[in-house]
Amino acid sequence: MANTFFGFDTLNDHEITYIGGEDVVDGRDGEESEYDALNDETFGGLGDSAVVDDWEQQHEQFAEIAENNKHIDHLENCISQLVCDDSDESISSDGDIFNSNNLLLSLKQSLSKELNLYDNNGPKNEKSVWKHEQSGPPPAQPGTNSQVPSKICTVEELERGLMQQKPMQFPPKYSGPMWPVQPPVQPPQHYPPGLYPIGKQLPPGFGLMIRPNMPPQPANIPPGFRMPMPAQNMMLRSNYLGQYLTHAPPPGKMMLYNMNYPSGMPRNNNNIQPPPPMLRHQQPSSPHLQQQQHQRLQHLHTTLSRSFDNILNDNSTMQKFIEMSRIPVKDEYDGLMTNREKQWLLNIQQIQLNTGTPYFDDYYYTVFKERKAKNNKDNHRNADRRFQRHNHRNNQQDRQDNALTSRVYTPLQFENSLGKLQCGSVTAPRKIIDMDVVTLEKDSESTPTRDTRKTKQLLLELEGLYNMLLKAEDLLNPVAIYNTDKLVQQKQKQRLRELDTASTPEQKQEILKLLQEESTSNPEKPSDYISKIMTAFLQDDKVASYLNIRKGKMLLLRVLPQILSDNRSRTELELWTKILTSLPIVGRRDTAGDNILPSFHPYFKRYIQACQIADILELVSGLVEVVRQENSRSTPLSHQAKSPLYFITANKFGVSALVTMFIRAEYLIYANEVSDKQKTEWINFVVNWADLIVSGRGNIARPIELIPRKAYERHTTRITTLTDEKKMLLEKHYVELV
Amino acid sequence: MNKLELEGTAHLLDELDKKLMVLLRDGRTLIGYLRSVDQFANLVLHRTIERIHVGKEYGDIPRGVFIVRGENVVLLGEIDEQKEAGLPLTEVSVDDILDAQRKEQEGKQEQQKLLSNALKERGVHMLHDLTHDDMF
């Protein structure tokens, strides 16, 4: 081993060692004869007589002071009598060191002696002043009485007292300015503010040994998590205690917490973290609240002790309790991130969230919130509970369904990816998937790909139309308007800032120009966009293709409310004509799948009811043409030699459209707004329609609304060419059963 | 976290001091106690072990304290201690698992070689393990 450490001799056992490692003991013996005990080093320079005289003078001075202080000493003696002794005499039976009778009596005695010096009344006064003291321990006043004794004891004595107390007294009572509530039950122990048993490790069986008259503070946690708050404040004072304080109490609380919330352990673990941030939002309790808390405490107290007994009796729950009480052993490294740091992080993230324009920056969440709020408002207005329950149940079901459908995970696959994707491994962490374009020969292009290409092309076009629609809708959406205004303001501010920081005058000119442009932007109208959409929609034969795709139908559905029914524009007429003529192709698919077409009906109705007979006739004329074989290669066999009317009657929307037109035509004829020629035309159409039904080949759909009987009667009497049979059939399918 | 509208959201701060399994972008799996996070989701992991899985075996390499740059995290999840105790996998020593891993890698590489050879014969050129940097 080393001969020396830090210069100390390790080899020999010496009582005294000198730095240098020399053996002084022997040296001392040798030098004793030469060593003069009364040398200058001991007593100072003898040659200086002033020093010698000084000590005599000083002694005189001290004696004077001592006599003066004698009186004070007496007081001190009295006070020192009040100091907590180790002896048991001063400690009362219940272990209360501050409220013991002896203590108070001695206090009274010493203070009364002092008072006697100034007061002539003597023993009488003594009695009156201290009368209530003699009756017993002081009444429970919020903290004040307990404060008095604590000030008198010195800190060391208190510590000694603490150590003597059972270490199982846990958690302590935080008697002090922080704890506003004074529980009615006097806990056996008072801890002065600022001190806390530094017990990191609780005995393992601790949870089972909570005494029946435990301090009710832990029970406060369900209401408000107050306990850790004083702990936190103390943490700020006592630095190194901080980490232990935040976690020493909670496990104890969790013990009781478990009994109230017998959920799994992870839940409890969670609760350690949220409470501290929550605490910041605790409001100071009012006296009323204190009262409530008193009651709550008492109630909880009783229920806790009862449930505790129940648990102890039951073996199985006992086991569970033991398991639950084996809390993740207190980690010394827990709480490395202080609450301040957490709050700092949260603030940063909240700042990131706080843009002035959430509609643009966080569209989906903003819209979701809006819809939810609207839903809630509607639900509140709807006194109908069934409706709410139904909705709620639906939502729950959806969630459940999503969770249950197990999906087989297939990793993402891409075709000709433009952006490089990363697919790292241990050996090559930054590997990139390098896609090589695989060019197939053009001849081998199969029909499925052609179809998919077509669909993709259509989808692309629809996307473009949707963008315009969204812009049009945003012009009418108040949230969007607000956000755009804000965005404009932000931009202007930025430009101004740039203007300030711009160095050259040319730059300034540029910025000024931009500023002017932006501020005088032309207000856009939604109708501009809508007309653009309609033009695109109605070109060629796109209507049929768009309506074949769900997205197209939805687009139309959203555009229709915005179309101003202006009878002078032919757009709407064209639109409806095209829709109806596309029904043969679109109708079947829609009935089998999406069923969106019937929702067009209200718009059609709105249009027709503003129509004149001429428009209706135009609409109708296109429907009767029979598709001939020469027309196009793409008509399937089933469509040949059949008029669109055939398919229209088979479709719910189609038949509803016919009914609507029927009603309107009857009205117009009745109102004498129809010329004879037009009337004939219309009647021809109706006959055609009836013929079709009679031939009875296709399925006949049920219209959304039926023809009122009166109107039907009137109309059919006008039509002389209708046979009874046809009349019967028409009646059967389309007329109200009044 | 107090905002009602943030209900149903997850936050890394809720995962502090928990035993987590973190999957990194390079494929490594780390298990450790999350001690600290920041706004970039950089993580400080304590008492970390790197767990290597090969088939039904796994091996743990103790690593100590890890600071992980946020962008390299794929996902992370809580570890249930009880379930940890009842894993259907067998733990082996570090050397064994590294051996097994190496063998697995070699096997994969050989397969890839065969595959790319076969494709080359059919006229398809496929780069697999090489990155752009490796080529130059």
mmCIF file of N, CA and C in Angstrom, chain A residues 450-509:
data_model
loop_
_atom_site.group_PDB
_atom_site.id
_atom_site.type_symbol
_atom_site.label_atom_id
_atom_site.label_comp_id
_atom_site.label_asym_id
_atom_site.label_seq_id
_atom_site.Cartn_x
_atom_site.Cartn_y
_atom_site.Cartn_z
ATOM 1 N N ARG A 450 -55.414 1.823 -68.578
ATOM 2 C CA ARG A 450 -56.025 2.938 -69.295
ATOM 3 C C ARG A 450 -57.185 3.518 -68.491
ATOM 4 N N ASP A 451 -57.961 2.625 -67.950
ATOM 5 C CA ASP A 451 -59.087 3.093 -67.154
ATOM 6 C C ASP A 451 -58.619 3.857 -65.936
ATOM 7 N N THR A 452 -57.627 3.264 -65.264
ATOM 8 C CA THR A 452 -57.135 3.943 -64.065
ATOM 9 C C THR A 452 -56.536 5.291 -64.423
ATOM 10 N N ARG A 453 -55.900 5.321 -65.593
ATOM 11 C CA ARG A 453 -55.336 6.607 -66.019
ATOM 12 C C ARG A 453 -56.425 7.628 -66.253
ATOM 13 N N LYS A 454 -57.471 7.152 -66.877
ATOM 14 C CA LYS A 454 -58.598 8.050 -67.130
ATOM 15 C C LYS A 454 -59.159 8.573 -65.816
ATOM 16 N N THR A 455 -59.378 7.630 -64.914
ATOM 17 C CA THR A 455 -59.935 8.035 -63.623
ATOM 18 C C THR A 455 -59.021 9.032 -62.936
ATOM 19 N N LYS A 456 -57.718 8.746 -63.018
ATOM 20 C CA LYS A 456 -56.779 9.663 -62.374
ATOM 21 C C LYS A 456 -56.830 11.035 -63.009
ATOM 22 N N GLN A 457 -56.971 11.039 -64.311
ATOM 23 C CA GLN A 457 -57.054 12.320 -65.005
ATOM 24 C C GLN A 457 -58.285 13.087 -64.556
ATOM 25 N N LEU A 458 -59.390 12.377 -64.484
ATOM 26 C CA LEU A 458 -60.628 13.009 -64.024
ATOM 27 C C LEU A 458 -60.470 13.540 -62.604
ATOM 28 N N LEU A 459 -59.857 12.721 -61.766
ATOM 29 C CA LEU A 459 -59.662 13.131 -60.377
ATOM 30 C C LEU A 459 -58.815 14.387 -60.309
ATOM 31 N N LEU A 460 -57.833 14.431 -61.153
ATOM 32 C CA LEU A 460 -56.971 15.610 -61.177
ATOM 33 C C LEU A 460 -57.764 16.852 -61.536
ATOM 34 N N GLU A 461 -58.603 16.696 -62.559
ATOM 35 C CA GLU A 461 -59.413 17.850 -62.966
ATOM 36 C C GLU A 461 -60.358 18.259 -61.846
ATOM 37 N N LEU A 462 -60.933 17.261 -61.206
ATOM 38 C CA LEU A 462 -61.851 17.564 -60.107
ATOM 39 C C LEU A 462 -61.130 18.295 -58.980
ATOM 40 N N GLU A 463 -59.896 17.888 -58.722
ATOM 41 C CA GLU A 463 -59.097 18.564 -57.701
ATOM 42 C C GLU A 463 -58.996 20.048 -57.989
ATOM 43 N N GLY A 464 -58.705 20.329 -59.252
ATOM 44 C CA GLY A 464 -58.594 21.737 -59.644
ATOM 45 C C GLY A 464 -59.894 22.481 -59.402
ATOM 46 N N LEU A 465 -60.984 21.835 -59.771
ATOM 47 C CA LEU A 465 -62.284 22.478 -59.567
ATOM 48 C C LEU A 465 -62.568 22.677 -58.091
ATOM 49 N N TYR A 466 -62.171 21.700 -57.303
ATOM 50 C CA TYR A 466 -62.377 21.796 -55.857
ATOM 51 C C TYR A 466 -61.630 22.980 -55.282
ATOM 52 N N ASN A 467 -60.405 23.173 -55.770
ATOM 53 C CA ASN A 467 -59.633 24.308 -55.267
ATOM 54 C C ASN A 467 -60.370 25.612 -55.485
ATOM 55 N N MET A 468 -60.960 25.739 -56.665
ATOM 56 C CA MET A 468 -61.711 26.959 -56.938
ATOM 57 C C MET A 468 -62.925 27.057 -56.027
ATOM 58 N N LEU A 469 -63.564 25.909 -55.832
ATOM 59 C CA LEU A 469 -64.739 25.907 -54.955
ATOM 60 C C LEU A 469 -64.364 26.331 -53.537
ATOM 61 N N LEU A 470 -63.230 25.817 -53.054
ATOM 62 C CA LEU A 470 -62.809 26.165 -51.696
ATOM 63 C C LEU A 470 -62.535 27.649 -51.579
ATOM 64 N N LYS A 471 -61.953 28.198 -52.624
ATOM 65 C CA LYS A 471 -61.707 29.644 -52.594
ATOM 66 C C LYS A 471 -63.016 30.400 -52.545
ATOM 67 N N ALA A 472 -63.972 29.937 -53.343
ATOM 68 C CA ALA A 472 -65.282 30.603 -53.360
ATOM 69 C C ALA A 472 -65.946 30.502 -51.994
ATOM 70 N N GLU A 473 -65.857 29.331 -51.387
ATOM 71 C CA GLU A 473 -66.485 29.139 -50.077
ATOM 72 C C GLU A 473 -65.805 29.962 -49.009
ATOM 73 N N ASP A 474 -64.498 30.075 -49.126
ATOM 74 C CA ASP A 474 -63.762 30.853 -48.134
ATOM 75 C C ASP A 474 -64.147 32.318 -48.155
ATOM 76 N N LEU A 475 -64.545 32.786 -49.349
ATOM 77 C CA LEU A 475 -64.928 34.196 -49.435
ATOM 78 C C LEU A 475 -66.191 34.473 -48.645
ATOM 79 N N LEU A 476 -66.930 33.411 -48.369
ATOM 80 C CA LEU A 476 -68.168 33.600 -47.616
ATOM 81 C C LEU A 476 -68.059 33.120 -46.171
ATOM 82 N N ASN A 477 -66.978 32.470 -45.845
ATOM 83 C CA ASN A 477 -66.807 31.901 -44.514
ATOM 84 C C ASN A 477 -66.252 32.969 -43.571
ATOM 85 N N PRO A 478 -66.934 33.308 -42.488
ATOM 86 C CA PRO A 478 -66.456 34.386 -41.609
ATOM 87 C C PRO A 478 -65.098 34.099 -40.995
ATOM 88 N N VAL A 479 -64.875 32.840 -40.626
ATOM 89 C CA VAL A 479 -63.570 32.495 -40.031
ATOM 90 C C VAL A 479 -62.460 32.738 -41.034
ATOM 91 N N ALA A 480 -62.739 32.319 -42.273
ATOM 92 C CA ALA A 480 -61.719 32.481 -43.302
ATOM 93 C C ALA A 480 -61.463 33.952 -43.581
ATOM 94 N N ILE A 481 -62.540 34.723 -43.584
ATOM 95 C CA ILE A 481 -62.396 36.155 -43.864
ATOM 96 C C ILE A 481 -61.534 36.801 -42.793
ATOM 97 N N TYR A 482 -61.843 36.475 -41.545
ATOM 98 C CA TYR A 482 -61.081 37.020 -40.431
ATOM 99 C C TYR A 482 -59.613 36.674 -40.562
ATOM 100 N N ASN A 483 -59.357 35.408 -40.884
ATOM 101 C CA ASN A 483 -57.967 34.961 -40.979
ATOM 102 C C ASN A 483 -57.229 35.609 -42.129
ATOM 103 N N THR A 484 -57.928 35.782 -43.255
ATOM 104 C CA THR A 484 -57.257 36.417 -44.391
ATOM 105 C C THR A 484 -56.932 37.862 -44.062
ATOM 106 N N ASP A 485 -57.851 38.526 -43.380
ATOM 107 C CA ASP A 485 -57.561 39.912 -42.987
ATOM 108 C C ASP A 485 -56.323 39.967 -42.124
ATOM 109 N N LYS A 486 -56.273 39.050 -41.179
ATOM 110 C CA LYS A 486 -55.114 39.023 -40.285
ATOM 111 C C LYS A 486 -53.841 38.774 -41.063
ATOM 112 N N LEU A 487 -53.943 37.867 -42.007
ATOM 113 C CA LEU A 487 -52.761 37.542 -42.793
ATOM 114 C C LEU A 487 -52.286 38.765 -43.556
ATOM 115 N N VAL A 488 -53.248 39.474 -44.123
ATOM 116 C CA VAL A 488 -52.904 40.688 -44.868
ATOM 117 C C VAL A 488 -52.222 41.697 -43.943
ATOM 118 N N GLN A 489 -52.778 41.841 -42.755
ATOM 119 C CA GLN A 489 -52.178 42.774 -41.788
ATOM 120 C C GLN A 489 -50.747 42.371 -41.466
ATOM 121 N N GLN A 490 -50.577 41.073 -41.220
ATOM 122 C CA GLN A 490 -49.229 40.592 -40.881
ATOM 123 C C GLN A 490 -48.250 40.883 -42.005
ATOM 124 N N LYS A 491 -48.721 40.644 -43.220
ATOM 125 C CA LYS A 491 -47.852 40.886 -44.370
ATOM 126 C C LYS A 491 -47.462 42.347 -44.461
ATOM 127 N N GLN A 492 -48.451 43.197 -44.238
ATOM 128 C CA GLN A 492 -48.169 44.633 -44.329
ATOM 129 C C GLN A 492 -47.154 45.050 -43.280
ATOM 130 N N LYS A 493 -47.343 44.521 -42.090
ATOM 131 C CA LYS A 493 -46.391 44.844 -41.021
ATOM 132 C C LYS A 493 -44.996 44.415 -41.403
ATOM 133 N N GLN A 494 -44.942 43.224 -42.007
ATOM 134 C CA GLN A 494 -43.636 42.720 -42.412
ATOM 135 C C GLN A 494 -43.011 43.622 -43.462
ATOM 136 N N ARG A 495 -43.847 44.078 -44.408
ATOM 137 C CA ARG A 495 -43.335 44.956 -45.458
ATOM 138 C C ARG A 495 -42.809 46.242 -44.854
ATOM 139 N N LEU A 496 -43.537 46.755 -43.883
ATOM 140 C CA LEU A 496 -43.087 47.989 -43.243
ATOM 141 C C LEU A 496 -41.744 47.787 -42.556
ATOM 142 N N ARG A 497 -41.641 46.622 -41.924
ATOM 143 C CA ARG A 497 -40.372 46.309 -41.272
ATOM 144 C C ARG A 497 -39.248 46.242 -42.288
ATOM 145 N N GLU A 498 -39.569 45.605 -43.405
ATOM 146 C CA GLU A 498 -38.546 45.520 -44.456
ATOM 147 C C GLU A 498 -38.165 46.907 -44.939
ATOM 148 N N LEU A 499 -39.182 47.731 -45.039
ATOM 149 C CA LEU A 499 -38.940 49.108 -45.492
ATOM 150 C C LEU A 499 -37.952 49.807 -44.568
ATOM 151 N N ASP A 500 -38.150 49.597 -43.279
ATOM 152 C CA ASP A 500 -37.247 50.246 -42.324
ATOM 153 C C ASP A 500 -35.827 49.748 -42.473
ATOM 154 N N THR A 501 -35.715 48.440 -42.692
ATOM 155 C CA THR A 501 -34.369 47.868 -42.720
ATOM 156 C C THR A 501 -33.729 47.924 -44.112
ATOM 157 N N ALA A 502 -34.491 48.352 -45.108
ATOM 158 C CA ALA A 502 -33.923 48.363 -46.463
ATOM 159 C C ALA A 502 -32.820 49.409 -46.561
ATOM 160 N N SER A 503 -31.749 49.050 -47.211
ATOM 161 C CA SER A 503 -30.584 49.956 -47.261
ATOM 162 C C SER A 503 -30.639 50.887 -48.472
ATOM 163 N N THR A 504 -30.810 50.296 -49.643
ATOM 164 C CA THR A 504 -30.767 51.130 -50.843
ATOM 165 C C THR A 504 -32.145 51.696 -51.149
ATOM 166 N N PRO A 505 -32.188 52.870 -51.788
ATOM 167 C CA PRO A 505 -33.491 53.455 -52.142
ATOM 168 C C PRO A 505 -34.257 52.609 -53.153
ATOM 169 N N GLU A 506 -33.518 51.851 -53.970
ATOM 170 C CA GLU A 506 -34.221 51.014 -54.957
ATOM 171 C C GLU A 506 -35.035 49.930 -54.271
ATOM 172 N N GLN A 507 -34.380 49.353 -53.246
ATOM 173 C CA GLN A 507 -35.096 48.327 -52.484
ATOM 174 C C GLN A 507 -36.356 48.912 -51.872
ATOM 175 N N LYS A 508 -36.188 50.147 -51.375
ATOM 176 C CA LYS A 508 -37.342 50.787 -50.740
ATOM 177 C C LYS A 508 -38.464 50.969 -51.740
ATOM 178 N N GLN A 509 -38.086 51.365 -52.934
ATOM 179 C CA GLN A 509 -39.096 51.548 -53.987
ATOM 180 C C GLN A 509 -39.854 50.250 -54.221
#
